Coordinates of N, CA and C in Angstrom, one line a residue:
X7 N 91.4 120.9 117.7 CA 91.3 119.7 116.8 C 90.5 118.6 117.5
X8 N 89.8 117.9 116.7 CA 89.0 116.8 117.3 C 89.8 115.5 117.4
X9 N 89.1 114.6 118.1 CA 89.8 113.3 118.4 C 90.1 112.6 117.2
X10 N 89.2 112.6 116.2 CA 89.4 111.9 115.0 C 90.6 112.4 114.2
X11 N 90.8 113.7 114.2 CA 91.9 114.3 113.5 C 93.2 113.9 114.2
X12 N 93.2 113.9 115.5 CA 94.4 113.5 116.2 C 94.7 112.0 116.0
X13 N 93.7 111.2 116.0 CA 93.8 109.7 115.7 C 94.5 109.5 114.3
X14 N 94.0 110.2 113.3 CA 94.5 110.1 112.0 C 96.0 110.6 112.0
X15 N 96.3 111.6 112.8 CA 97.7 112.1 112.8 C 98.6 110.9 113.4
X16 N 98.1 110.2 114.4 CA 98.9 109.1 114.9 C 99.0 108.0 113.8
X17 N 98.0 107.7 113.1 CA 98.0 106.7 112.1 C 99.0 107.0 111.0
X18 N 99.1 108.2 110.5 CA 100.1 108.6 109.5 C 101.5 108.7 110.2
X19 N 101.5 109.2 111.4 CA 102.8 109.3 112.1 C 103.5 107.9 112.3
X20 N 102.6 106.9 112.5 CA 103.1 105.5 112.6 C 103.8 105.1 111.3
X21 N 103.1 105.3 110.2 CA 103.7 105.0 108.9 C 105.0 105.7 108.6
X22 N 105.0 107.0 109.0 CA 106.2 107.8 108.8 C 107.3 107.4 109.7
X23 N 107.0 107.0 110.9 CA 108.1 106.6 111.8 C 108.6 105.2 111.4
X24 N 107.7 104.4 110.9 CA 108.2 103.1 110.4 C 109.2 103.3 109.2
X25 N 108.8 104.2 108.3 CA 109.7 104.6 107.2 C 111.1 105.1 107.7
X26 N 111.0 105.9 108.7 CA 112.3 106.5 109.3 C 113.1 105.3 109.9
X27 N 112.5 104.4 110.6 CA 113.2 103.3 111.2 C 113.9 102.4 110.2
X28 N 113.1 102.1 109.1 CA 113.6 101.2 108.1 C 114.6 101.8 107.2
X29 N 114.3 103.1 106.7 CA 115.2 103.7 105.7 C 116.2 104.7 106.2
X30 N 116.0 105.2 107.4 CA 116.9 106.2 107.9 C 116.7 107.6 107.3
X31 N 115.7 107.7 106.5 CA 115.4 109.0 105.8 C 115.2 110.1 106.9
X32 N 115.7 111.3 106.7 CA 115.5 112.3 107.7 C 114.0 112.6 107.9
X33 N 113.6 112.8 109.2 CA 112.2 113.0 109.5 C 111.6 114.2 108.7
X34 N 112.4 115.3 108.5 CA 111.9 116.4 107.8 C 111.4 116.1 106.3
X35 N 112.2 115.2 105.7 CA 111.9 114.8 104.3 C 110.7 113.9 104.3
X36 N 110.5 113.0 105.3 CA 109.4 112.2 105.4 C 108.1 113.0 105.6
X37 N 108.2 114.0 106.5 CA 107.0 114.9 106.7 C 106.6 115.5 105.4
X38 N 107.6 116.0 104.6 CA 107.3 116.7 103.3 C 106.7 115.7 102.4
X39 N 107.2 114.5 102.3 CA 106.6 113.5 101.4 C 105.2 113.2 101.8
X40 N 104.9 113.0 103.0 CA 103.6 112.7 103.5 C 102.6 113.8 103.2
X41 N 103.0 115.0 103.5 CA 102.2 116.2 103.2 C 101.9 116.3 101.7
X42 N 102.9 116.1 100.9 CA 102.7 116.2 99.4 C 101.9 115.0 98.8
X43 N 102.0 113.8 99.4 CA 101.5 112.6 98.7 C 100.4 111.8 99.4
X44 N 100.4 111.9 100.7 CA 99.5 110.9 101.4 C 98.5 111.5 102.3
X45 N 98.7 112.6 102.9 CA 97.8 113.1 104.0 C 96.6 113.8 103.4
X46 N 95.5 113.5 104.0 CA 94.3 114.3 103.6 C 94.1 115.4 104.6
X47 N 93.0 116.2 104.3 CA 92.8 117.4 105.1 C 92.2 117.2 106.5
X48 N 91.7 116.0 106.8 CA 91.1 115.8 108.1 C 92.0 115.2 109.1
X49 N 93.2 115.9 109.2 CA 94.2 115.4 110.1 C 94.8 116.5 110.9
X50 N 95.2 116.2 112.1 CA 95.9 117.2 112.9 C 97.3 117.3 112.5
X51 N 97.6 118.1 111.5 CA 98.9 118.2 110.8 C 100.0 118.6 111.7
X52 N 99.7 119.5 112.6 CA 100.6 120.0 113.6 C 101.1 118.8 114.5
X53 N 100.1 118.0 114.9 CA 100.5 116.9 115.8 C 101.3 115.8 115.0
X54 N 100.9 115.5 113.8 CA 101.6 114.6 112.9 C 103.1 115.0 112.9
X55 N 103.3 116.3 112.5 CA 104.6 116.8 112.4 C 105.4 116.8 113.7
X56 N 104.7 117.1 114.8 CA 105.4 117.0 116.1 C 105.9 115.6 116.4
X57 N 105.0 114.6 116.1 CA 105.4 113.2 116.4 C 106.5 112.7 115.5
X58 N 106.4 113.0 114.2 CA 107.4 112.5 113.3 C 108.8 113.2 113.5
X59 N 108.8 114.4 114.0 CA 110.1 115.1 114.3 C 110.5 114.8 115.7
X60 N 109.6 114.7 116.6 CA 109.9 114.5 118.1 C 110.4 113.2 118.5
X61 N 109.8 112.1 117.9 CA 110.2 110.8 118.2 C 111.7 110.5 117.9
X62 N 112.1 110.8 116.6 CA 113.5 110.6 116.3 C 114.4 111.5 117.0
X63 N 114.0 112.7 117.3 CA 114.9 113.7 118.0 C 115.1 113.2 119.4
X64 N 114.2 112.5 120.0 CA 114.3 112.0 121.4 C 114.4 110.5 121.5
X65 N 114.8 109.8 120.4 CA 114.8 108.4 120.4 C 115.7 107.7 121.5
X66 N 116.8 108.4 121.8 CA 117.7 107.8 122.8 C 117.0 107.8 124.1
X67 N 116.4 108.9 124.5 CA 115.7 108.9 125.8 C 114.5 108.0 125.8
X68 N 113.8 108.0 124.7 CA 112.6 107.1 124.6 C 113.0 105.6 124.7
X69 N 114.0 105.2 124.0 CA 114.5 103.8 124.0 C 115.0 103.4 125.3
X70 N 115.7 104.4 126.0 CA 116.2 104.1 127.4 C 115.0 103.8 128.3
X71 N 113.9 104.5 128.2 CA 112.8 104.3 129.1 C 112.2 102.9 128.8
X72 N 112.2 102.5 127.6 CA 111.5 101.2 127.2 C 112.4 100.0 127.4
X73 N 113.7 100.2 127.2 CA 114.7 99.1 127.2 C 114.7 98.3 128.5
X74 N 114.5 99.0 129.7 CA 114.5 98.3 131.0 C 113.4 97.3 131.1
X75 N 112.3 97.4 130.3 CA 111.2 96.5 130.4 C 111.1 95.5 129.3
X76 N 112.2 95.4 128.5 CA 112.2 94.5 127.4 C 113.1 93.3 127.7
X77 N 112.7 92.2 127.2 CA 113.5 90.9 127.4 C 114.4 90.6 126.2
X78 N 114.4 91.5 125.2 CA 115.2 91.3 124.0 C 115.6 92.7 123.5
X79 N 116.7 92.7 122.6 CA 117.1 94.0 122.1 C 116.1 94.7 121.2
X80 N 116.2 96.0 121.1 CA 115.2 96.8 120.2 C 115.2 96.2 118.8
X81 N 116.4 95.9 118.3 CA 116.6 95.4 116.9 C 115.7 94.2 116.6
X82 N 115.4 93.4 117.7 CA 114.6 92.2 117.5 C 113.1 92.4 117.6
X83 N 112.7 93.6 117.9 CA 111.3 93.9 118.0 C 110.6 94.1 116.7
X84 N 109.4 93.8 116.5 CA 108.6 94.1 115.3 C 108.7 95.6 115.1
X85 N 109.1 96.1 113.9 CA 109.3 97.5 113.7 C 108.0 98.3 113.8
X86 N 106.9 97.8 113.5 CA 105.6 98.5 113.7 C 105.4 98.7 115.2
X87 N 105.5 97.6 116.0 CA 105.3 97.7 117.4 C 106.3 98.6 118.1
X88 N 107.5 98.6 117.6 CA 108.6 99.5 118.1 C 108.2 101.0 117.8
X89 N 107.7 101.3 116.6 CA 107.3 102.6 116.3 C 106.1 103.1 117.2
X90 N 105.2 102.2 117.4 CA 104.0 102.5 118.2 C 104.4 102.8 119.7
X91 N 105.3 102.0 120.2 CA 105.8 102.2 121.6 C 106.6 103.5 121.7
X92 N 107.4 103.8 120.7 CA 108.2 105.0 120.7 C 107.2 106.2 120.7
X93 N 106.2 106.1 119.9 CA 105.2 107.2 119.8 C 104.5 107.4 121.2
X94 N 104.1 106.3 121.8 CA 103.4 106.3 123.1 C 104.4 106.9 124.2
X95 N 105.6 106.5 124.2 CA 106.5 107.0 125.2 C 106.9 108.4 125.0
X96 N 106.9 108.8 123.8 CA 107.1 110.3 123.5 C 105.9 111.0 124.1
X97 N 104.7 110.5 123.9 CA 103.6 111.2 124.5 C 103.6 111.2 126.0
X98 N 104.0 110.1 126.6 CA 104.2 110.1 128.1 C 105.2 111.2 128.5
X99 N 106.3 111.3 127.8 CA 107.3 112.2 128.2 C 107.0 113.7 127.9
X100 N 106.5 114.0 126.8 CA 106.4 115.4 126.3 C 105.0 115.9 126.1
X101 N 104.0 115.1 126.2 CA 102.6 115.6 126.0 C 101.8 115.2 127.3
X102 N 102.1 115.9 128.4 CA 101.5 115.7 129.6 C 100.0 116.1 129.6
X103 N 99.6 116.8 128.6 CA 98.2 117.2 128.4 C 97.3 116.0 127.9
X104 N 98.0 114.9 127.5 CA 97.3 113.7 127.1 C 97.3 112.7 128.2
X105 N 96.2 112.3 128.7 CA 96.2 111.3 129.8 C 96.8 110.0 129.4
X106 N 97.6 109.4 130.3 CA 98.3 108.1 130.0 C 97.4 107.1 129.5
X107 N 96.1 107.0 130.0 CA 95.2 106.0 129.5 C 94.8 106.2 128.0
X108 N 94.7 107.4 127.6 CA 94.5 107.7 126.2 C 95.7 107.3 125.4
X109 N 96.9 107.6 125.8 CA 98.1 107.2 125.1 C 98.1 105.7 124.9
X110 N 97.9 104.9 126.0 CA 97.9 103.5 125.8 C 96.8 103.0 124.9
X111 N 95.6 103.5 125.1 CA 94.4 103.1 124.3 C 94.7 103.3 122.8
X112 N 95.2 104.5 122.4 CA 95.5 104.8 121.0 C 96.6 103.9 120.5
X113 N 97.6 103.6 121.3 CA 98.7 102.7 120.9 C 98.1 101.3 120.7
X114 N 97.2 100.8 121.5 CA 96.6 99.5 121.3 C 95.8 99.4 120.1
X115 N 95.0 100.5 119.8 CA 94.2 100.5 118.5 C 95.1 100.4 117.3
X116 N 96.2 101.2 117.3 CA 97.2 101.1 116.2 C 97.8 99.7 116.1
X117 N 98.1 99.1 117.2 CA 98.8 97.8 117.2 C 97.8 96.7 116.7
X118 N 96.5 96.8 117.1 CA 95.5 95.9 116.6 C 95.3 96.0 115.1
X119 N 95.5 97.2 114.6 CA 95.3 97.4 113.2 C 96.5 97.1 112.3
X120 N 97.7 97.4 112.8 CA 98.9 97.2 112.0 C 99.9 96.2 112.6
X121 N 99.8 95.9 113.8 CA 100.8 95.0 114.4 C 100.5 93.5 114.2
X122 N 101.3 92.7 114.9 CA 101.1 91.2 114.8 C 99.9 90.9 115.6
X123 N 99.4 89.6 115.4 CA 98.2 89.2 116.0 C 98.1 89.4 117.6
X124 N 99.2 89.0 118.2 CA 99.2 89.1 119.7 C 100.0 90.4 120.1
X125 N 100.4 91.2 119.2 CA 101.3 92.3 119.5 C 100.8 93.3 120.5
X126 N 99.4 93.5 120.5 CA 98.8 94.4 121.4 C 99.1 94.1 122.9
X127 N 99.2 92.8 123.2 CA 99.5 92.4 124.6 C 100.9 92.8 125.0
X128 N 101.8 92.7 124.1 CA 103.2 93.1 124.3 C 103.3 94.6 124.5
X129 N 102.7 95.3 123.5 CA 102.7 96.8 123.6 C 102.0 97.3 124.9
X130 N 100.9 96.7 125.2 CA 100.2 97.1 126.4 C 101.1 96.9 127.7
X131 N 101.7 95.7 127.7 CA 102.6 95.4 128.9 C 103.7 96.4 129.0
X132 N 104.4 96.7 127.9 CA 105.5 97.6 128.0 C 105.1 99.0 128.3
X133 N 104.1 99.5 127.6 CA 103.6 100.9 127.9 C 103.0 101.1 129.3
X134 N 102.4 100.0 129.8 CA 101.8 100.1 131.1 C 103.0 100.3 132.1
X135 N 104.0 99.5 132.0 CA 105.2 99.6 132.9 C 105.9 101.0 132.8
X136 N 106.0 101.5 131.5 CA 106.7 102.8 131.3 C 105.8 103.9 131.9
X137 N 104.5 103.8 131.8 CA 103.6 104.8 132.3 C 103.7 104.8 133.9
X138 N 103.8 103.6 134.5 CA 103.9 103.6 135.9 C 105.2 104.3 136.4
X139 N 106.2 104.3 135.6 CA 107.5 104.9 135.9 C 107.4 106.4 135.6
X140 N 107.1 106.8 134.4 CA 107.1 108.2 134.0 C 106.0 109.0 134.5
X141 N 104.8 108.4 134.6 CA 103.6 109.1 135.0 C 103.1 108.5 136.3
X142 N 104.0 108.2 137.2 CA 103.6 107.5 138.5 C 102.5 108.2 139.3
X143 N 102.6 109.5 139.4 CA 101.5 110.2 140.1 C 100.2 110.1 139.5
X144 N 100.2 110.3 138.2 CA 98.9 110.2 137.4 C 98.3 108.7 137.5
X145 N 99.2 107.7 137.3 CA 98.7 106.3 137.4 C 98.2 106.0 138.8
X146 N 98.9 106.4 139.8 CA 98.5 106.2 141.2 C 97.2 106.9 141.5
X147 N 97.0 108.1 141.0 CA 95.7 108.8 141.2 C 94.6 108.1 140.5
X148 N 94.8 107.6 139.3 CA 93.8 106.9 138.5 C 93.4 105.6 139.2
X149 N 94.4 104.8 139.7 CA 94.2 103.5 140.4 C 93.3 103.8 141.6
X150 N 93.7 104.8 142.3 CA 93.0 105.2 143.6 C 91.5 105.6 143.3
X151 N 91.3 106.3 142.2 CA 90.0 106.7 141.8 C 89.1 105.5 141.4
X152 N 89.7 104.6 140.7 CA 88.9 103.4 140.2 C 88.7 102.4 141.3
X153 N 89.6 102.3 142.3 CA 89.5 101.3 143.3 C 89.1 101.9 144.7
X154 N 89.1 103.2 144.8 CA 88.9 103.8 146.1 C 87.5 104.0 146.5

């Protein structure tokens, strides 16, 4: 699958995860709705489905990783930014094939498109800290390469 198809998968997954957070609709139903009504053919459907099912299934672990770096409860976060960060942390934890810098970059692009005006700064700060914890070896190697 190409980068564009994966980016579109994240775009739709964000909308689906937002719906899950707001309505509590089971992820399986949301996936079916999106496939039937919203998704076009130029999407990495497998990745969309993985994110929409994987984030809710692992939300306790994902939220635990994020919560230590937040200054307010999850309930007070912008729901779009929360969904974006959950998706990014899911990728940090379960998609080691995706470099952490790509995860953060994709999250920032989504936040700039759908989040609040300054939301990308908040999302970047949280995801950067989570990446340093979860992907410490990768982050350290990257820093060394860029500064070494």
